[in-house]
PDB file of C-alpha atoms and ligand atoms in Angstrom:
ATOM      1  CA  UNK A   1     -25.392  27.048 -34.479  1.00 49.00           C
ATOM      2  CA  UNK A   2     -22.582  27.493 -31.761  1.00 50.00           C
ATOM      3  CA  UNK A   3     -24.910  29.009 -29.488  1.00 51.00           C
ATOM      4  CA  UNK A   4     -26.703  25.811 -29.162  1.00 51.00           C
ATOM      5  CA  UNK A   5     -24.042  23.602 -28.612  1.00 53.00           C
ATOM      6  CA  UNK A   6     -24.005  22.425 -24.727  1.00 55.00           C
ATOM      7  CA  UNK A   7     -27.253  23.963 -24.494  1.00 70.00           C
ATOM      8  CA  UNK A   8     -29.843  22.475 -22.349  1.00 87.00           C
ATOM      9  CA  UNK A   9     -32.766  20.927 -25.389  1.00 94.00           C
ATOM     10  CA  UNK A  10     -35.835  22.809 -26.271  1.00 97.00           C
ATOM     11  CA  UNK A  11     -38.842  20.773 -25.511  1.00 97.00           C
ATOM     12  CA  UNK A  12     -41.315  21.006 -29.139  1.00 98.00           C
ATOM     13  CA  UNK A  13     -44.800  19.748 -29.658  1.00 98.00           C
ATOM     14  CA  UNK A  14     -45.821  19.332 -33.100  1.00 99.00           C
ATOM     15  CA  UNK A  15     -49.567  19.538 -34.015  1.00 99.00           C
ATOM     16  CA  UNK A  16     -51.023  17.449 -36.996  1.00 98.00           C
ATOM     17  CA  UNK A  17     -54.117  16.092 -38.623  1.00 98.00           C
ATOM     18  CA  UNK A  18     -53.164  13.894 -41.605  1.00 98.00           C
ATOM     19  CA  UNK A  19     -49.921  11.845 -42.551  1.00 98.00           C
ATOM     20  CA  UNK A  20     -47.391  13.462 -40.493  1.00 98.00           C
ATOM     21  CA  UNK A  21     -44.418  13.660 -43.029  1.00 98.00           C
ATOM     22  CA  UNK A  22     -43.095  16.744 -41.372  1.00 98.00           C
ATOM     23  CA  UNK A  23     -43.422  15.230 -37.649  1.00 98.00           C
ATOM     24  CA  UNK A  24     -41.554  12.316 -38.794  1.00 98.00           C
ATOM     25  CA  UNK A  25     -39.481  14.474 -40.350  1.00 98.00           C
ATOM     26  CA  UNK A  26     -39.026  16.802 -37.237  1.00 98.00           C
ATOM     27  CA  UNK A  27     -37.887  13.880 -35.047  1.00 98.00           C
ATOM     28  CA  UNK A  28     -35.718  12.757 -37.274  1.00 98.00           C
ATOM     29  CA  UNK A  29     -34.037  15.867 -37.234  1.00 97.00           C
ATOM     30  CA  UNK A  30     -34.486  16.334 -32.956  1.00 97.00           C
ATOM     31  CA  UNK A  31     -32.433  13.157 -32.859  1.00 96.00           C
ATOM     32  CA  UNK A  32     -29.153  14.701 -34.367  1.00 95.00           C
ATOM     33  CA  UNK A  33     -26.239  15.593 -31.629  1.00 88.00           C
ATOM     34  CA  UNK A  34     -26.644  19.459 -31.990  1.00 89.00           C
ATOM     35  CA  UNK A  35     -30.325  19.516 -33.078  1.00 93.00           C
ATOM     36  CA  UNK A  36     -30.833  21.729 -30.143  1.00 94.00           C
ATOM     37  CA  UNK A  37     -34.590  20.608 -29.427  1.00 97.00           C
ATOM     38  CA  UNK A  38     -36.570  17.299 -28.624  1.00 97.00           C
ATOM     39  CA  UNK A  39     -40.185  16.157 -29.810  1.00 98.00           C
ATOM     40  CA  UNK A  40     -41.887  15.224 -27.022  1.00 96.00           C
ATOM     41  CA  UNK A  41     -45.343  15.796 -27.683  1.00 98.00           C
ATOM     42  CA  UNK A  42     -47.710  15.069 -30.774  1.00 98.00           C
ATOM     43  CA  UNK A  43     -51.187  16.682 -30.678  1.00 98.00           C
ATOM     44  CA  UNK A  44     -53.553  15.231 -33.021  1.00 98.00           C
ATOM     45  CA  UNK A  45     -57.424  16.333 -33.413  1.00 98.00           C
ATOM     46  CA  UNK A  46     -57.849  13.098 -35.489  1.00 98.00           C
ATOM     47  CA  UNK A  47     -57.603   9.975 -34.061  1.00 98.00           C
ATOM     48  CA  UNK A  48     -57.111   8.255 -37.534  1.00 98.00           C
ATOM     49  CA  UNK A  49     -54.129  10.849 -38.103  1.00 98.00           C
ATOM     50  CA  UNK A  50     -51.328   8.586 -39.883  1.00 98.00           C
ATOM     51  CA  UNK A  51     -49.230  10.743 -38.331  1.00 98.00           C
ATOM     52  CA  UNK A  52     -49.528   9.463 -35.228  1.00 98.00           C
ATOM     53  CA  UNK A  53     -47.751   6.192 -35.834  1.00 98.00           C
ATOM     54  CA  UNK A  54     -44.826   7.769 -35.042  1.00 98.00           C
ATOM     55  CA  UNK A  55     -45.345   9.384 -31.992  1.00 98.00           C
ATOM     56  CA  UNK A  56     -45.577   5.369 -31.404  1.00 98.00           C
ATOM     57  CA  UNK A  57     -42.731   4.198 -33.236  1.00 98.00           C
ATOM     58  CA  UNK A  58     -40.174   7.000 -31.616  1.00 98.00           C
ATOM     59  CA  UNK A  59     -42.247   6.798 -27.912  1.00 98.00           C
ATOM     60  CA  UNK A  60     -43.612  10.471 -27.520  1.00 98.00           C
ATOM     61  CA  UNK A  61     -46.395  11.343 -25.706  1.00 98.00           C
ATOM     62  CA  UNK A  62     -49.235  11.695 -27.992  1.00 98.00           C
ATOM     63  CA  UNK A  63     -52.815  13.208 -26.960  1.00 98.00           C
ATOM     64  CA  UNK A  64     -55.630  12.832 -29.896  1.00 98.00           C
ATOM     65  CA  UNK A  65     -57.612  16.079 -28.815  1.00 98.00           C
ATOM     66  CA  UNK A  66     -61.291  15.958 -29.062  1.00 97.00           C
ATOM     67  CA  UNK A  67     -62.251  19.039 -30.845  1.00 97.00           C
ATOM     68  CA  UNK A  68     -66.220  19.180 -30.382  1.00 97.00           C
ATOM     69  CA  UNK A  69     -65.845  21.735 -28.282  1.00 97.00           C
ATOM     70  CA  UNK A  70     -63.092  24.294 -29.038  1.00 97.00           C
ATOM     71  CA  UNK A  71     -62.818  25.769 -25.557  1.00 97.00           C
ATOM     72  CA  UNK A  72     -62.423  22.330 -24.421  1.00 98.00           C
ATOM     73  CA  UNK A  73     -60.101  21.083 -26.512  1.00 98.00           C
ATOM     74  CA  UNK A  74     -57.582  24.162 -26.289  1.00 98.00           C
ATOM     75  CA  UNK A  75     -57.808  23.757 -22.251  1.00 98.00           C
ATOM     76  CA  UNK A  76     -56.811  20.292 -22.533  1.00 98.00           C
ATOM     77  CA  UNK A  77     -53.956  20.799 -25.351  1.00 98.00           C
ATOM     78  CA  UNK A  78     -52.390  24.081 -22.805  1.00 98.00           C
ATOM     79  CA  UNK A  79     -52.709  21.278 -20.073  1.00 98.00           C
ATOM     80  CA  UNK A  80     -50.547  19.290 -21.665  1.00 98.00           C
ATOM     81  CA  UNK A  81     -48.003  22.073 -22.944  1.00 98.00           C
ATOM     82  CA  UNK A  82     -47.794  22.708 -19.358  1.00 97.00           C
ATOM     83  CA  UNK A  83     -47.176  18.994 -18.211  1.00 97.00           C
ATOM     84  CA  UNK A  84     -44.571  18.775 -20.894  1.00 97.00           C
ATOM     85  CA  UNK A  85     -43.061  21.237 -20.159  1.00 97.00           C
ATOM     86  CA  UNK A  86     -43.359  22.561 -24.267  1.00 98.00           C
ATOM     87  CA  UNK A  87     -41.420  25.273 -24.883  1.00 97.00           C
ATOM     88  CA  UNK A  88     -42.399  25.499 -29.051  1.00 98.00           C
ATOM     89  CA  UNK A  89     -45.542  24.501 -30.831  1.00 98.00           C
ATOM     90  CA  UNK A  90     -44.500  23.427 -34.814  1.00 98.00           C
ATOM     91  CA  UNK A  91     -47.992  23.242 -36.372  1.00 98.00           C
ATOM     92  CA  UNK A  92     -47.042  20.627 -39.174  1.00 98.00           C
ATOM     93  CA  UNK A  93     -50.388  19.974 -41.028  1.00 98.00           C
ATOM     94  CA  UNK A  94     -52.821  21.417 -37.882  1.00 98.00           C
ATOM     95  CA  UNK A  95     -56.267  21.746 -39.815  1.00 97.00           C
ATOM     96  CA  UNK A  96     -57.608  23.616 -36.817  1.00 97.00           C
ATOM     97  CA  UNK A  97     -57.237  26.948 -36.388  1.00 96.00           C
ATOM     98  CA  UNK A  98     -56.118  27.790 -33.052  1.00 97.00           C
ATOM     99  CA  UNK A  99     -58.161  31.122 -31.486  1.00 97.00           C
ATOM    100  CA  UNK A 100     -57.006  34.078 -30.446  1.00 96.00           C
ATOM    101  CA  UNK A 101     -57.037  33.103 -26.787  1.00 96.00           C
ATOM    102  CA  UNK A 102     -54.601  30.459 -27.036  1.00 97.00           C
ATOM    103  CA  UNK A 103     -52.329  32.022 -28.704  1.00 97.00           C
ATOM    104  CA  UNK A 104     -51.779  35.047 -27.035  1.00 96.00           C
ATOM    105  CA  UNK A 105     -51.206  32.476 -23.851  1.00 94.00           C
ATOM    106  CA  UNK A 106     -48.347  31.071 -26.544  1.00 92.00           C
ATOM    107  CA  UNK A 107     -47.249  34.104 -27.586  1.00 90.00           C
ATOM    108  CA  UNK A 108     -44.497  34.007 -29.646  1.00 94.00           C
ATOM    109  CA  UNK A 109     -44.092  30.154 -29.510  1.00 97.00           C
ATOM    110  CA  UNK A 110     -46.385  28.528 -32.026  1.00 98.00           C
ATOM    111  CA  UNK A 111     -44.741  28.142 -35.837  1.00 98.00           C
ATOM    112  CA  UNK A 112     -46.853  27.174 -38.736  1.00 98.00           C
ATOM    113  CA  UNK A 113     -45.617  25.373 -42.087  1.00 98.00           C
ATOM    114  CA  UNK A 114     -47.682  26.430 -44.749  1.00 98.00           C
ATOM    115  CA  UNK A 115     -47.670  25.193 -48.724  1.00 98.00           C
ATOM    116  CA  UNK A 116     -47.750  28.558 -50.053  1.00 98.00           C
ATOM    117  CA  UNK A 117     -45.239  31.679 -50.474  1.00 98.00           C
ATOM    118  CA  UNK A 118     -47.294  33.836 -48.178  1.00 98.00           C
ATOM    119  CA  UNK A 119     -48.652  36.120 -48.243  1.00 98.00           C
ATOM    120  CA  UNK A 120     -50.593  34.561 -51.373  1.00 98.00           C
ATOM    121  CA  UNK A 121     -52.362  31.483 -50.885  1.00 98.00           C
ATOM    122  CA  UNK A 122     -53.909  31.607 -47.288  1.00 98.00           C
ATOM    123  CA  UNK A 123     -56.121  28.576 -46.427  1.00 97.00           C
ATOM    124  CA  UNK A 124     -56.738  25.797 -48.471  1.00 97.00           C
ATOM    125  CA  UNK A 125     -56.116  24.180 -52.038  1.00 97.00           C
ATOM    126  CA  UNK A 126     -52.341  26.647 -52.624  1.00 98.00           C
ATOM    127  CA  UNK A 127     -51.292  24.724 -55.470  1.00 97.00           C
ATOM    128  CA  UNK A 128     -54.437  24.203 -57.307  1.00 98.00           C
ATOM    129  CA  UNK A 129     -54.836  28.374 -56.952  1.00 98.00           C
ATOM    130  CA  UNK A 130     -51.253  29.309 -57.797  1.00 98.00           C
ATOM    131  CA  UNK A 131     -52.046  27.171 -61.160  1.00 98.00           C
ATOM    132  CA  UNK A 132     -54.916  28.736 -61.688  1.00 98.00           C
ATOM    133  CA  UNK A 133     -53.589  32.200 -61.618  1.00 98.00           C
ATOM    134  CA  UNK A 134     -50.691  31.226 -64.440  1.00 98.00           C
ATOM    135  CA  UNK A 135     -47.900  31.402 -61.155  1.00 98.00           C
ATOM    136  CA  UNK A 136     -44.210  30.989 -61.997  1.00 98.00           C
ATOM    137  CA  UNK A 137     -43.739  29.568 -58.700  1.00 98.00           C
ATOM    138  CA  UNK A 138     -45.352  28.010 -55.490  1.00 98.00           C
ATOM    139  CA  UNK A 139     -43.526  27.267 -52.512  1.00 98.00           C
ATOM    140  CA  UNK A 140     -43.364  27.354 -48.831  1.00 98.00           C
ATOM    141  CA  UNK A 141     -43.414  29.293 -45.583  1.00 98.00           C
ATOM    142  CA  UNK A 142     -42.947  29.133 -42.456  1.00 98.00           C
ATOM    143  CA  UNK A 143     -44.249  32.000 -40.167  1.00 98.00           C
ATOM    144  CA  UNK A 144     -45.103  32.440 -36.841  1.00 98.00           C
ATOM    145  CA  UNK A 145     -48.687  32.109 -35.340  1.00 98.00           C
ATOM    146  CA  UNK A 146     -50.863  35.209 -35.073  1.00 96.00           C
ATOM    147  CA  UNK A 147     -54.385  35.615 -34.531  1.00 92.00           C
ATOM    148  CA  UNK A 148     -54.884  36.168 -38.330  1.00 94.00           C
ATOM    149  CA  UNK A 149     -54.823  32.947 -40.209  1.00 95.00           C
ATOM    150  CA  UNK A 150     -51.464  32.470 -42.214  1.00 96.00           C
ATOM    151  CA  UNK A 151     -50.358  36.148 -41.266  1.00 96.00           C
ATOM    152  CA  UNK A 152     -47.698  35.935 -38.646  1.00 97.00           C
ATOM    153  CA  UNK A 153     -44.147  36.900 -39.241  1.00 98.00           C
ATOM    154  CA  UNK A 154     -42.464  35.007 -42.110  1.00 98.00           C
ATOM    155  CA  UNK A 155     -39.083  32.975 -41.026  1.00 98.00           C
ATOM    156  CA  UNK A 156     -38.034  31.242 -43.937  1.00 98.00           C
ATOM    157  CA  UNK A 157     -39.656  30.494 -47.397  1.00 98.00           C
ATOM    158  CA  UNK A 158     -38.898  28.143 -50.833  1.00 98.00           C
ATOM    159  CA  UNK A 159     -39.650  28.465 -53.976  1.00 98.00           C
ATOM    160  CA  UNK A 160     -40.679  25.899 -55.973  1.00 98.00           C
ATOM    161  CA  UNK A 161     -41.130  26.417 -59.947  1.00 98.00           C
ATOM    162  CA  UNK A 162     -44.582  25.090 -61.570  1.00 98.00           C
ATOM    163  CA  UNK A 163     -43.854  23.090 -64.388  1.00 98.00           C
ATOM    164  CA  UNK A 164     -45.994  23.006 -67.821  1.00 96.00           C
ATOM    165  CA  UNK A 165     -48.323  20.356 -66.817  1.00 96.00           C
ATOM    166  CA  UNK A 166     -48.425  20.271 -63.352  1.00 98.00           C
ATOM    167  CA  UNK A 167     -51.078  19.073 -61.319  1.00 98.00           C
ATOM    168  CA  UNK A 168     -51.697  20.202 -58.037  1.00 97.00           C
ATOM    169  CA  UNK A 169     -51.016  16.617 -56.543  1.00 98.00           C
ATOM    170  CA  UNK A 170     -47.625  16.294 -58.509  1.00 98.00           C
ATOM    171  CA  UNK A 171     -46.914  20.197 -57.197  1.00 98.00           C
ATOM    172  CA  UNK A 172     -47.731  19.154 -53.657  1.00 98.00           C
ATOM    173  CA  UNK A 173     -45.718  16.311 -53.777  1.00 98.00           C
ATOM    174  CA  UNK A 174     -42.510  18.633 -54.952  1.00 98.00           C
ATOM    175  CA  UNK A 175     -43.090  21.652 -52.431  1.00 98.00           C
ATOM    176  CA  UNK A 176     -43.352  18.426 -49.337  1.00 98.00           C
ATOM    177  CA  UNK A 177     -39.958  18.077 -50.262  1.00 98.00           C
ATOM    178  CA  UNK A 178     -38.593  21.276 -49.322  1.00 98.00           C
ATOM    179  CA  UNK A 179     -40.955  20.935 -46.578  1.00 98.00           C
ATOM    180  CA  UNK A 180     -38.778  18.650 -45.118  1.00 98.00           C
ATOM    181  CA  UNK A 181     -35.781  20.904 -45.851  1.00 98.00           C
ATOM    182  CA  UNK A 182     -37.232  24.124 -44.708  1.00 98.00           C
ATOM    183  CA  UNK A 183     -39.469  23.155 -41.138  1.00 98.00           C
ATOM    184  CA  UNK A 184     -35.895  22.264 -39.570  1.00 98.00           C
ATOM    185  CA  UNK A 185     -34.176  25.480 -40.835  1.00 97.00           C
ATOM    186  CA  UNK A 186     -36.696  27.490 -39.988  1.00 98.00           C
ATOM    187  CA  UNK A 187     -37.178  25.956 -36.339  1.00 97.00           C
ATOM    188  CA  UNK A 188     -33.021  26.480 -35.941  1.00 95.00           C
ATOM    189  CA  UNK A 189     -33.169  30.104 -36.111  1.00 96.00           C
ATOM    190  CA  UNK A 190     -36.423  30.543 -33.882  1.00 97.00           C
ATOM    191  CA  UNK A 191     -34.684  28.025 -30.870  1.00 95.00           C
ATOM    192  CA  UNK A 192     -31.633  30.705 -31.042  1.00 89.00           C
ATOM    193  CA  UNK A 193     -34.132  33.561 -30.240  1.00 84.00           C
ATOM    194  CA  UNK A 194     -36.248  31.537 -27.999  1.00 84.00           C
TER     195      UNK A 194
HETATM  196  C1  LIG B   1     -48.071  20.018 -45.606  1.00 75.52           C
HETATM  197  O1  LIG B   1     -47.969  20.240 -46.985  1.00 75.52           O
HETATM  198  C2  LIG B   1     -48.319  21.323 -44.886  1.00 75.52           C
HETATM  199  O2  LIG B   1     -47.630  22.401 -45.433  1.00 75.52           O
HETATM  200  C3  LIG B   1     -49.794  21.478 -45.053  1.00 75.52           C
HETATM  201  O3  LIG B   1     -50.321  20.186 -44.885  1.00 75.52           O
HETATM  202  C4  LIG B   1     -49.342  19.229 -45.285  1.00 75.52           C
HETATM  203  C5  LIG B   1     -49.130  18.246 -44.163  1.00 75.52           C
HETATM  204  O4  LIG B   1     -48.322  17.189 -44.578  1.00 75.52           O
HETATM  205  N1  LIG B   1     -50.335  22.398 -44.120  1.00 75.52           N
HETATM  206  C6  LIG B   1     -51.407  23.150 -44.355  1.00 75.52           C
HETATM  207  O5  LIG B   1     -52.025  23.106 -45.388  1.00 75.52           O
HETATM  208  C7  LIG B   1     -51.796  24.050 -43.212  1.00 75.52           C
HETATM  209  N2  LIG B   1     -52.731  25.009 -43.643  1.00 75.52           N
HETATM  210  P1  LIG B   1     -47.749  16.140 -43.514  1.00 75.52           P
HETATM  211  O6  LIG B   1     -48.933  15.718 -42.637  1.00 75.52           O
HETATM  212  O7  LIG B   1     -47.230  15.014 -44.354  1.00 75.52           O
HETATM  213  O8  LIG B   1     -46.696  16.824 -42.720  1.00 75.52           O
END
């Protein structure tokens, strides 16, 4: 994108909960010449997250946020936005939903990857319901954050075709794939309008 070229880096924290594919995924991508943004934060509210292993390996800051308390825990995580100067939250497997509050204090700046072609398939278990309801497809989306969960402005979405036979674990394991393709295409076009 020419209009990132020279430009100064976009500072991203990406929120997880579980293995962390799409964080790993998401530096790997911040570490390319033009990428036009840097991880420099990982958020966890699991302290077992596999994910964070790589917040390690590439030396981020990571915070494991203790969620027991949900006012709490969002003052802490917009303390450390603030210290780190985050300019773009990429939820990438966040099973918390984030309230109201906090977003409209992010307004505009939190993206969410989510296994479904939204607007079907909010929440949980996407897969396993697309097969049930005899889908053609599943897919992927990634959408802004709104106070609704999985409702925010769509940025980009895949298809993904469900084969005769599929499980939801073998579907999953497809639609991760263009995951990985998508999150980084997706963030691209937001850091132009950011
Ligand atoms: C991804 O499939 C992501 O779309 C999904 O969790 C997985 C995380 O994988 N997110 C949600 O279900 C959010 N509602 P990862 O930890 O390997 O990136």
């Amino acid at each position: 994108m020419p209009r990132l070229i020279g430009a100064k880096k976009k500072n991203i924290a990406v929120f997880i909960s579980g293995n962390g594919s799409n964080l790993q995924n998401l530096i790997k991508h911040s570490l390319k010449k033009n990428s036009g943004f840097i991880v420099n934060l990982v958020i966890s509210n699991k302290i077992k997250a596999k994910g964070l292993k790589y917040a390690k390996k590439y030396k981020i800051n990571k915070k494991v946020i203790n969620y027991r308390n949900i006012k709490m825990a969002e003052k802490n995580i917009l303390k450390e936005l603030k210290e780190n100067k985050i300019n773009l939250v990429c939820l990438a497997g966040f099973m918390k939903i984030l309230s109201g509050n906090f977003i409209k204090k992010f307004k505009g700046k939190i993206i969410n990857i989510h296994p479904s072609l939204l607007p079907k398939y909010k929440g949980l278990k996407t897969h396993q319901k697309a097969i049930n309801n005899n889908e053609k497809y599943s897919g992927c989306s990634v959408h802004y954050v709104n106070s609704k969960l999985d409702s925010g402005k769509i940025i980009l979405q895949k298809k993904v075709k469900i084969l005769k036979d599929d499980t939801d674990v073998m579907l999953a394991k497809r639609v991760l794939k263009q995951e990985h393709l998508l999150y980084p295409k997706a963030l691209k076009k937001v850091l132009t309008n950011l």
